[in-house]
Short mmCIF file of C-alpha atoms and ligand atoms in Angstrom, two decimals:
data_model
loop_
_atom_site.label_atom_id
_atom_site.label_comp_id
_atom_site.label_asym_id
_atom_site.label_seq_id
_atom_site.Cartn_x
_atom_site.Cartn_y
_atom_site.Cartn_z
CA MET A 248 0.00 0.00 0.00
CA TYR A 249 1.89 3.03 -1.29
CA GLY A 250 1.80 6.50 0.22
CA LYS A 251 -1.22 6.15 2.52
CA ASN A 252 -1.67 6.56 6.25
CA ALA A 253 -1.10 3.18 7.92
CA TRP A 254 -3.07 3.76 11.14
CA LYS A 255 -6.26 2.79 9.24
CA LYS A 256 -5.02 -0.79 9.15
CA TYR A 257 -5.04 -1.06 12.96
CA SER A 258 -7.88 -1.60 15.42
CA GLY A 259 -8.63 -4.21 18.10
CA ASN A 260 -6.21 -7.13 18.13
CA ASN A 261 -3.67 -5.93 15.60
CA LEU A 262 -3.56 -2.55 17.33
CA ASN A 263 -2.77 -4.34 20.59
CA GLU A 264 0.02 -6.27 18.86
CA LEU A 265 1.42 -3.03 17.46
CA MET A 266 1.36 -1.37 20.89
CA GLN A 267 2.94 -4.44 22.58
CA PHE A 268 5.74 -4.54 20.01
CA ASN A 269 6.45 -0.88 20.70
CA GLU A 270 6.60 -1.52 24.47
CA GLU A 271 9.33 -4.08 23.77
CA TYR A 272 11.14 -1.59 21.54
CA LYS A 273 10.92 1.09 24.27
CA ASP A 274 12.61 -1.31 26.71
CA PHE A 275 15.38 -1.86 24.16
CA ILE A 276 16.23 1.81 23.60
CA SER A 277 15.78 2.68 27.26
CA LEU A 278 18.39 0.08 28.23
CA CYS A 279 20.72 0.16 25.22
CA LYS A 280 22.46 3.49 24.85
CA THR A 281 25.82 2.34 23.47
CA GLU A 282 26.85 -0.07 20.70
CA ARG A 283 28.13 -2.52 23.29
CA GLU A 284 24.87 -2.43 25.24
CA CYS A 285 22.95 -3.09 22.00
CA VAL A 286 25.18 -6.08 21.22
CA SER A 287 24.90 -7.54 24.75
CA TYR A 288 21.10 -7.17 24.72
CA SER A 289 20.93 -8.75 21.25
CA ILE A 290 23.02 -11.74 22.38
CA LYS A 291 20.63 -12.27 25.29
CA LEU A 292 17.57 -12.14 23.01
CA LEU A 293 19.20 -14.43 20.44
CA GLU A 294 20.30 -17.04 22.98
CA GLN A 295 16.82 -17.05 24.56
CA ASN A 296 15.55 -17.92 21.08
CA GLY A 297 17.96 -20.78 20.45
CA TYR A 298 20.72 -18.95 18.54
CA LYS A 299 24.29 -20.07 19.16
CA ASP A 300 27.69 -18.46 18.63
CA ILE A 301 29.17 -19.34 15.24
CA ASN A 302 32.27 -20.73 16.94
CA SER A 303 30.20 -23.54 18.42
CA PHE A 304 29.33 -24.89 14.93
CA ASP A 305 31.71 -27.11 12.92
CA THR A 306 29.25 -27.34 10.05
CA LEU A 307 26.08 -25.45 9.14
CA LYS A 308 22.82 -26.82 7.77
CA ALA A 309 19.41 -25.39 6.87
CA GLY A 310 17.57 -24.08 9.92
CA ASP A 311 20.65 -23.46 12.07
CA LYS A 312 20.35 -20.29 14.08
CA VAL A 313 23.70 -18.57 14.35
CA TYR A 314 25.14 -15.32 15.62
CA ALA A 315 28.58 -13.73 15.41
CA THR A 316 30.03 -10.66 17.10
CA ASN A 317 32.96 -8.36 16.40
CA MET A 318 34.82 -6.53 19.19
CA GLY A 319 31.60 -6.27 21.19
CA LYS A 320 30.27 -3.64 18.76
CA ASN A 321 28.84 -5.55 15.78
CA ILE A 322 26.52 -8.50 15.73
CA CYS A 323 25.09 -10.60 12.92
CA ALA A 324 22.22 -13.04 13.38
CA PHE A 325 21.51 -15.64 10.69
CA ILE A 326 19.03 -18.38 9.96
CA ILE A 327 20.85 -20.65 7.54
CA GLY A 328 18.72 -21.28 4.44
CA LYS A 329 18.10 -24.32 2.29
CA GLU A 330 20.14 -22.96 -0.63
CA PRO A 331 23.92 -22.58 -0.72
CA ILE A 332 25.15 -19.22 0.56
CA GLU A 333 26.85 -18.80 -2.82
CA ASN A 334 23.35 -18.03 -4.20
CA GLY A 335 23.28 -14.91 -2.03
CA ILE A 336 21.57 -14.10 1.26
CA ASN A 337 18.94 -11.57 2.36
CA VAL A 338 20.37 -8.99 4.74
CA LEU A 339 18.91 -6.27 6.95
CA GLY A 340 21.75 -3.91 7.89
CA ALA A 341 21.25 -1.25 10.57
CA HIS A 342 23.61 0.79 12.72
CA ILE A 343 23.71 0.83 16.52
CA ASP A 344 25.91 3.87 17.11
CA SER A 345 24.08 7.14 17.75
CA PRO A 346 25.23 10.77 18.01
CA ARG A 347 26.51 11.54 21.50
CA ILE A 348 29.31 13.17 23.48
CA ASP A 349 32.43 11.09 24.22
CA ILE A 350 34.83 11.65 27.12
CA LYS A 351 38.40 12.51 26.07
CA GLN A 352 41.33 10.24 27.02
CA ASN A 353 42.70 12.77 29.54
CA PRO A 354 39.42 14.36 30.63
CA LEU A 355 39.47 15.36 34.29
CA TYR A 356 40.10 18.93 35.44
CA GLU A 357 39.09 21.35 38.16
CA LYS A 358 38.14 24.99 37.66
CA ASN A 359 36.44 27.49 39.98
CA ASP A 360 35.90 24.74 42.56
CA MET A 361 34.05 22.53 40.08
CA ALA A 362 35.24 19.20 38.64
CA LEU A 363 34.64 18.65 34.94
CA LEU A 364 35.26 16.10 32.20
CA ASP A 365 36.54 17.31 28.86
CA THR A 366 34.64 15.84 25.91
CA HIS A 367 34.68 15.37 22.15
CA TYR A 368 31.32 15.03 20.41
CA TYR A 369 30.58 12.01 18.17
CA GLY A 370 28.52 12.30 15.00
CA GLY A 371 26.45 15.20 13.72
CA ILE A 372 25.03 16.82 16.84
CA VAL A 373 23.40 20.23 17.13
CA LYS A 374 25.53 21.34 20.06
CA TYR A 375 23.13 23.78 21.70
CA GLN A 376 20.57 20.95 22.13
CA TRP A 377 22.83 19.08 24.58
CA VAL A 378 23.27 21.68 27.33
CA THR A 379 21.25 22.03 30.58
CA ARG A 380 19.76 18.57 30.49
CA PRO A 381 20.37 15.57 32.73
CA LEU A 382 22.96 13.24 31.24
CA ALA A 383 24.16 9.72 31.99
CA ILE A 384 27.56 8.12 31.43
CA HIS A 385 27.70 4.70 29.75
CA GLY A 386 30.73 2.77 28.63
CA VAL A 387 33.77 0.78 29.58
CA VAL A 388 37.11 1.32 31.27
CA CYS A 389 39.66 -1.30 30.24
CA LYS A 390 42.44 -1.83 32.76
CA LYS A 391 46.03 -2.92 32.24
CA ASP A 392 45.33 -6.19 34.08
CA GLY A 393 42.97 -7.21 31.25
CA THR A 394 39.74 -6.59 33.16
CA THR A 395 36.96 -4.33 31.92
CA VAL A 396 34.79 -2.18 34.16
CA ASN A 397 31.31 -1.58 32.76
CA ILE A 398 29.88 1.81 33.68
CA SER A 399 26.27 2.94 33.48
CA ILE A 400 25.42 5.79 35.80
CA GLY A 401 22.55 8.26 35.64
CA GLU A 402 19.69 5.91 34.79
CA ALA A 403 18.40 4.59 38.15
CA ASP A 404 16.20 6.93 40.23
CA SER A 405 18.83 6.82 42.98
CA ASP A 406 21.75 7.61 40.61
CA PRO A 407 23.22 11.07 40.25
CA VAL A 408 23.17 12.66 36.78
CA PHE A 409 25.62 14.98 35.03
CA CYS A 410 25.18 18.12 32.91
CA ILE A 411 26.69 20.65 30.57
CA THR A 412 25.95 24.12 31.94
CA ASP A 413 24.91 27.15 29.88
CA LEU A 414 25.12 30.89 30.39
CA LEU A 415 22.19 32.77 31.93
CA PRO A 416 20.32 34.99 29.42
CA HIS A 417 21.12 38.08 31.52
CA LEU A 418 24.79 37.75 30.53
CA ALA A 419 24.41 36.07 27.15
CA ALA A 420 23.82 39.06 24.86
CA ASP A 421 27.11 38.52 22.97
CA LYS A 422 26.83 34.75 22.91
CA ASN A 423 23.23 34.68 21.72
CA SER A 424 23.95 37.00 18.80
CA LYS A 425 26.19 34.30 17.26
CA PRO A 426 24.90 31.96 14.52
CA GLY A 427 23.33 28.70 15.77
CA ASN A 428 26.39 26.57 14.99
CA LYS A 429 28.61 28.87 17.11
CA VAL A 430 26.35 29.51 20.12
CA ILE A 431 27.81 26.43 21.82
CA GLU A 432 31.20 25.36 20.46
CA GLY A 433 32.83 21.93 20.65
CA GLU A 434 35.09 22.79 23.59
CA ASP A 435 32.09 24.23 25.51
CA LEU A 436 30.57 20.75 25.94
CA ASP A 437 32.45 19.79 29.12
CA VAL A 438 30.44 17.93 31.69
CA THR A 439 30.16 18.95 35.34
CA ILE A 440 30.71 15.99 37.64
CA GLY A 441 31.36 17.30 41.15
CA HIS A 442 32.18 20.19 43.44
CA MET A 443 32.63 19.07 47.06
CA PRO A 444 36.29 19.48 48.12
CA LEU A 445 38.15 16.71 49.90
CA GLU A 446 39.21 17.69 53.40
CA ASP A 447 42.94 18.05 54.09
CA THR A 448 43.72 18.64 50.44
CA GLU A 449 45.05 22.07 49.57
CA LYS A 450 45.26 21.94 45.79
CA ASN A 451 42.66 20.48 43.41
CA ALA A 452 40.49 19.37 46.30
CA VAL A 453 37.39 18.82 44.16
CA ARG A 454 39.28 16.83 41.57
CA ALA A 455 40.74 14.77 44.43
CA VAL A 456 37.31 13.80 45.74
CA VAL A 457 36.17 12.68 42.31
CA LEU A 458 39.26 10.49 41.96
CA LYS A 459 38.67 9.05 45.43
CA LEU A 460 35.08 8.15 44.48
CA LEU A 461 36.12 6.62 41.15
CA LYS A 462 38.54 4.44 43.08
CA GLU A 463 35.91 3.48 45.67
CA ILE A 464 33.04 2.80 43.26
CA TYR A 465 34.81 1.40 40.20
CA ASN A 466 38.38 0.68 41.38
CA ILE A 467 39.77 2.85 38.58
CA GLU A 468 42.65 5.35 38.60
CA GLU A 469 42.85 8.58 36.65
CA GLU A 470 45.22 7.04 34.11
CA ASP A 471 42.65 4.33 33.33
CA PHE A 472 40.69 6.95 31.34
CA VAL A 473 43.41 6.49 28.70
CA SER A 474 41.94 3.07 27.86
CA SER A 475 38.28 3.94 28.36
CA GLU A 476 35.37 4.46 26.01
CA LEU A 477 32.80 6.50 27.90
CA GLU A 478 29.77 8.01 26.22
CA ILE A 479 27.67 10.87 27.57
CA VAL A 480 24.03 10.30 26.63
CA PRO A 481 20.65 11.69 27.72
CA GLU A 482 19.45 9.97 30.90
CA GLY A 483 16.07 8.33 31.22
CA LYS A 484 13.66 6.05 29.48
CA ALA A 485 11.91 6.39 26.15
CA ARG A 486 8.35 7.68 26.66
CA ASP A 487 5.04 7.62 24.84
CA LEU A 488 4.41 10.92 23.06
CA GLY A 489 0.96 12.47 22.61
CA PHE A 490 -2.44 12.11 24.29
CA ASP A 491 -3.09 9.19 21.93
CA ARG A 492 0.30 7.56 22.76
CA SER A 493 0.88 7.24 19.00
CA MET A 494 4.56 8.18 19.05
CA ILE A 495 7.73 7.47 21.05
CA MET A 496 10.15 10.10 22.23
CA GLY A 497 13.56 8.75 23.11
CA TYR A 498 17.31 8.86 22.63
CA GLY A 499 18.90 7.00 19.71
CA HIS A 500 16.01 6.08 17.39
CA ASP A 501 18.65 6.75 14.68
CA ASP A 502 19.28 3.96 14.13
CA ARG A 503 18.34 1.65 16.97
CA VAL A 504 14.73 1.70 15.82
CA CYS A 505 15.77 0.02 12.56
CA ALA A 506 18.28 -2.19 14.41
CA TYR A 507 15.63 -3.54 16.78
CA THR A 508 12.99 -4.07 14.09
CA SER A 509 15.58 -5.79 11.85
CA LEU A 510 16.76 -8.07 14.66
CA ARG A 511 13.17 -8.92 15.61
CA ALA A 512 12.36 -9.65 11.96
CA ILE A 513 15.03 -12.38 11.99
CA LEU A 514 14.10 -13.63 15.48
CA ASP A 515 10.48 -14.02 14.42
CA SER A 516 11.25 -15.74 11.08
CA GLU A 517 11.43 -19.41 10.08
CA VAL A 518 13.96 -21.11 7.85
CA CYS A 519 13.74 -19.81 4.25
CA ASP A 520 15.23 -20.85 0.90
CA ARG A 521 17.91 -18.18 1.23
CA THR A 522 19.96 -17.55 4.36
CA ILE A 523 18.57 -14.50 6.18
CA CYS A 524 20.53 -12.05 8.30
CA ALA A 525 20.31 -9.01 10.57
CA TRP A 526 23.60 -7.13 10.74
CA LEU A 527 24.03 -4.44 13.39
CA VAL A 528 27.02 -2.25 12.70
CA ASP A 529 28.94 0.57 14.41
CA LYS A 530 30.48 3.91 13.33
CA GLU A 531 27.84 4.88 10.72
CA GLU A 532 27.54 8.32 12.26
CA ILE A 533 31.22 9.07 11.60
CA GLY A 534 31.54 7.54 8.13
CA SER A 535 31.38 3.76 8.76
CA VAL A 536 35.13 3.72 9.37
CA GLY A 537 37.41 1.31 11.24
CA ALA A 538 37.21 -2.33 12.24
CA THR A 539 33.62 -2.12 13.49
CA GLY A 540 32.18 0.13 10.75
CA ALA A 541 30.49 -1.08 7.56
CA HIS A 542 33.72 -0.48 5.59
CA SER A 543 35.42 -3.19 7.70
CA LYS A 544 36.18 -6.58 6.12
CA TRP A 545 34.42 -8.29 9.05
CA PHE A 546 31.12 -8.99 7.26
CA GLU A 547 32.88 -10.35 4.16
CA ASN A 548 35.10 -12.55 6.34
CA LEU A 549 32.04 -13.80 8.18
CA LEU A 550 30.35 -14.83 4.92
CA ALA A 551 33.54 -16.73 4.04
CA GLU A 552 33.26 -18.56 7.39
CA LEU A 553 29.62 -19.42 6.70
CA ILE A 554 30.44 -20.80 3.25
CA ASN A 555 33.27 -22.85 4.73
CA LYS A 556 30.99 -24.32 7.39
CA GLN A 557 28.10 -24.92 4.97
CA THR A 558 30.04 -26.58 2.12
CA SER A 559 33.67 -25.75 1.42
CA TYR A 560 35.27 -22.38 0.86
CA ASN A 561 36.73 -20.93 -2.27
CA ASP A 562 37.09 -17.29 -3.19
CA LEU A 563 34.74 -17.46 -6.17
CA LYS A 564 31.90 -18.75 -3.98
CA LEU A 565 32.41 -15.74 -1.71
CA ARG A 566 32.37 -13.32 -4.69
CA HIS A 567 29.16 -14.96 -5.92
CA ALA A 568 27.60 -14.82 -2.46
CA LEU A 569 28.31 -11.09 -2.16
CA THR A 570 27.09 -10.16 -5.61
CA ASN A 571 23.92 -12.29 -5.26
CA THR A 572 23.08 -10.87 -1.83
CA LYS A 573 20.07 -8.55 -1.52
CA MET A 574 20.04 -6.01 1.23
CA LEU A 575 17.93 -3.39 2.92
CA SER A 576 20.07 -0.70 4.48
CA SER A 577 17.74 -0.31 7.45
CA ASP A 578 18.22 3.32 8.37
CA VAL A 579 15.94 6.12 9.43
CA SER A 580 14.55 8.87 7.16
CA ALA A 581 13.87 12.53 7.89
CA GLY A 582 10.15 12.85 8.63
CA VAL A 583 8.31 16.00 7.51
CA ASP A 584 8.18 18.37 10.48
CA PRO A 585 5.05 20.57 10.43
CA LEU A 586 7.15 23.38 11.95
CA TYR A 587 9.66 23.27 9.08
CA PRO A 588 7.82 22.20 5.91
CA GLN A 589 9.96 24.55 3.79
CA VAL A 590 12.94 22.14 3.69
CA PHE A 591 10.88 19.23 2.27
CA GLU A 592 9.33 18.61 -1.15
CA ASP A 593 6.12 17.18 0.21
CA LYS A 594 5.28 14.42 -2.27
CA ASN A 595 8.85 13.06 -2.12
CA ALA A 596 9.22 13.28 1.64
CA ALA A 597 8.72 10.81 4.49
CA HIS A 598 5.53 11.35 6.48
CA LEU A 599 5.09 9.95 9.98
CA GLY A 600 2.36 7.32 9.90
CA CYS A 601 2.76 6.30 6.24
CA GLY A 602 4.91 3.27 6.98
CA ILE A 603 8.41 2.15 6.05
CA THR A 604 10.26 4.63 3.86
CA PHE A 605 12.42 3.64 0.88
CA ASN A 606 15.13 6.06 -0.20
CA LYS A 607 16.24 5.04 -3.69
CA TYR A 608 19.05 7.51 -3.14
CA THR A 609 20.26 9.90 -0.45
CA GLY A 610 23.39 11.99 -1.05
CA SER A 611 23.85 15.73 -1.55
CA ARG A 612 23.60 18.15 -4.51
CA GLY A 613 23.40 16.04 -7.71
CA LYS A 614 22.97 12.80 -5.66
CA SER A 615 26.67 13.00 -4.80
CA GLY A 616 27.87 10.15 -2.59
CA CYS A 617 24.66 8.14 -2.75
CA ASN A 618 23.81 4.56 -3.64
CA ASP A 619 21.20 4.95 -6.38
CA ALA A 620 19.29 1.66 -6.17
CA SER A 621 18.17 -0.02 -9.39
CA PRO A 622 14.53 0.31 -10.48
CA GLU A 623 14.40 -3.47 -11.13
CA TYR A 624 15.20 -4.06 -7.45
CA MET A 625 12.68 -1.41 -6.34
CA ALA A 626 10.02 -3.18 -8.47
CA GLN A 627 10.74 -6.50 -6.72
CA ILE A 628 10.38 -4.76 -3.37
CA ARG A 629 7.07 -3.11 -4.38
CA GLN A 630 5.73 -6.54 -5.27
CA ILE A 631 6.69 -7.91 -1.83
CA MET A 632 5.27 -4.90 0.04
CA ASP A 633 1.95 -4.93 -1.81
CA SER A 634 1.41 -8.68 -1.66
CA ASN A 635 1.90 -8.50 2.13
CA GLU A 636 -0.33 -5.41 2.52
CA ILE A 637 2.52 -3.39 3.98
CA TYR A 638 2.26 0.40 4.05
CA TYR A 639 5.30 2.01 2.50
CA GLN A 640 6.39 5.32 1.05
CA THR A 641 9.35 6.73 -0.87
CA ALA A 642 11.34 9.80 0.04
CA GLU A 643 14.40 11.93 -0.48
CA LEU A 644 16.39 13.61 2.27
CA GLY A 645 14.84 17.09 1.95
CA LYS A 646 14.47 19.39 -1.05
CA VAL A 647 17.12 19.34 -3.76
CA ASP A 648 20.20 21.34 -2.71
CA VAL A 649 18.90 22.05 0.81
CA GLY A 650 21.33 19.59 2.44
CA GLY A 651 21.90 15.86 2.34
CA GLY A 652 23.36 12.84 4.04
CA GLY A 653 24.29 9.21 3.61
CA THR A 654 24.01 5.72 5.04
CA ILE A 655 25.86 2.40 4.69
CA ALA A 656 24.06 1.48 1.43
CA TYR A 657 26.80 2.59 -1.00
CA ILE A 658 29.43 0.53 0.86
CA LEU A 659 27.60 -2.74 0.17
CA GLY A 660 26.78 -1.49 -3.32
CA ASN A 661 30.53 -1.72 -3.93
CA TYR A 662 30.20 -5.54 -3.73
CA ASN A 663 27.80 -5.31 -6.67
CA MET A 664 24.95 -6.06 -4.28
CA ASN A 665 21.42 -4.78 -4.73
CA VAL A 666 20.80 -2.54 -1.74
CA ILE A 667 18.35 0.22 -0.90
CA ASP A 668 17.75 2.38 2.17
CA ALA A 669 14.60 1.38 4.00
CA GLY A 670 13.65 2.71 7.41
CA ILE A 671 11.45 4.62 9.76
CA PRO A 672 10.79 8.38 9.54
CA VAL A 673 12.14 10.37 12.49
CA LEU A 674 11.51 13.90 13.76
CA SER A 675 14.28 15.86 15.54
CA MET A 676 16.88 13.46 14.10
CA HIS A 677 20.23 13.54 15.98
CA ALA A 678 18.72 15.54 18.85
CA PRO A 679 19.02 14.16 22.40
CA CYS A 680 15.40 13.04 22.10
CA GLU A 681 14.06 11.95 18.73
CA VAL A 682 10.48 11.09 17.72
CA VAL A 683 9.02 8.15 15.76
CA SER A 684 5.49 6.95 15.07
CA LYS A 685 4.58 3.57 16.54
CA VAL A 686 2.79 2.53 13.36
CA ASP A 687 5.93 3.10 11.29
CA VAL A 688 7.96 1.02 13.76
CA TYR A 689 5.54 -1.87 13.37
CA GLU A 690 5.14 -1.56 9.59
CA ALA A 691 8.95 -1.56 9.24
CA TYR A 692 9.15 -4.76 11.29
CA LEU A 693 6.52 -6.39 9.04
CA ALA A 694 8.29 -5.11 5.93
CA TYR A 695 11.66 -6.48 7.07
CA LYS A 696 10.09 -9.87 7.81
CA ALA A 697 8.42 -9.99 4.39
CA PHE A 698 11.66 -8.92 2.66
CA VAL A 699 13.87 -11.63 4.19
CA LYS A 700 11.25 -14.28 3.54
CA GLU A 701 10.33 -13.43 -0.05
CA MET A 702 13.25 -11.66 -1.73
CA LYS A 703 14.84 -13.85 -4.43
MN1 MN B 177 21.22 6.58 10.61
MN1 MN B 178 22.37 9.56 11.80
#
């Protein structure tokens, strides 16, 4: 069903199912605020549903439920199909990193009797949105003895929170006359973490008390920050938005909403002719770089492993598998905001409530940097959507020449794979709290399930 409001489809039982699914999604984004937390949660869900680590299989046969992880920040879940992997697999690829503020490697300092952590933002944030709100710290500190301390503070009612302060309007005349991208600058995003001085300490007494507490609570020293990865994120749970509870407001919908729906699509599927896969990847927000980004060889290596365990490996089988693979790059779209309609071309824009959104291309200017999916592939997808009565729409990222952006689609396109962006429209994308419609979340889940089952 193309370009129509999807809420019409829901009343009674299927509305209850939609709402229940969204409750489960809210739990996921409320608990999972880093890549590592998403991977740990996914492992738990997968193991509860009979999936096993790939290393526990010597051989693979149709119906095997397998997962693999990479450095704690990527996970792939597969149901092995009846056909050889060489024939290609059906993949849902989403990212589990979200824009945030990272703590620097040498972060701690004291100024004017306050203790602060120096930070470096991650991804495309609008900096002024992140000040004067309660923040939590999630992440890991890896120690020289090989142990890892997991940190999550700011979420429980009894936890303290942290914040980035801002200037009072009475004294902000100069500051507030700056353009929006200069009102708060990168080095102004330091986080306040304490201010009670330690007795009997003359210099840096506030800093000293923070270090004492870090030692007491986590058994970490100041130098341990050097091998830490700590992320500052908005505290608190995702919440229903609106009197009708039709939407969800929460941190990290981009792209955990597509990650969760993709993972659930695999979890709730049966064995198919083709092998089916959900791939949750890191580093999309900073260009898909490094060992855990989509540019990494990890996914290709993993397919080689699967081929080896299913039949026997040779390089040509791997090349065939990659080129015959069909993929949805499960990533969010920019929903039309009624406050800012001027940046959208309405009939080629994503509307909240009209279901999963396909972006044939993203990119900037003359489609620069995009993966322009083939119309033959789009036609196959239309057939699957319509025969399963799934509500879907097509969109571009804003009006021509207004801006632009990208996803992981072009990276897999380089393997000669058919791939298209397909995700959920979001309002306030990249803000500390983003907004999605519950009906789009559920329609995307149904669309992903139909895609992995029926794509040839
Ligand atoms: Mn995204
Ligand atoms: Mn993004």
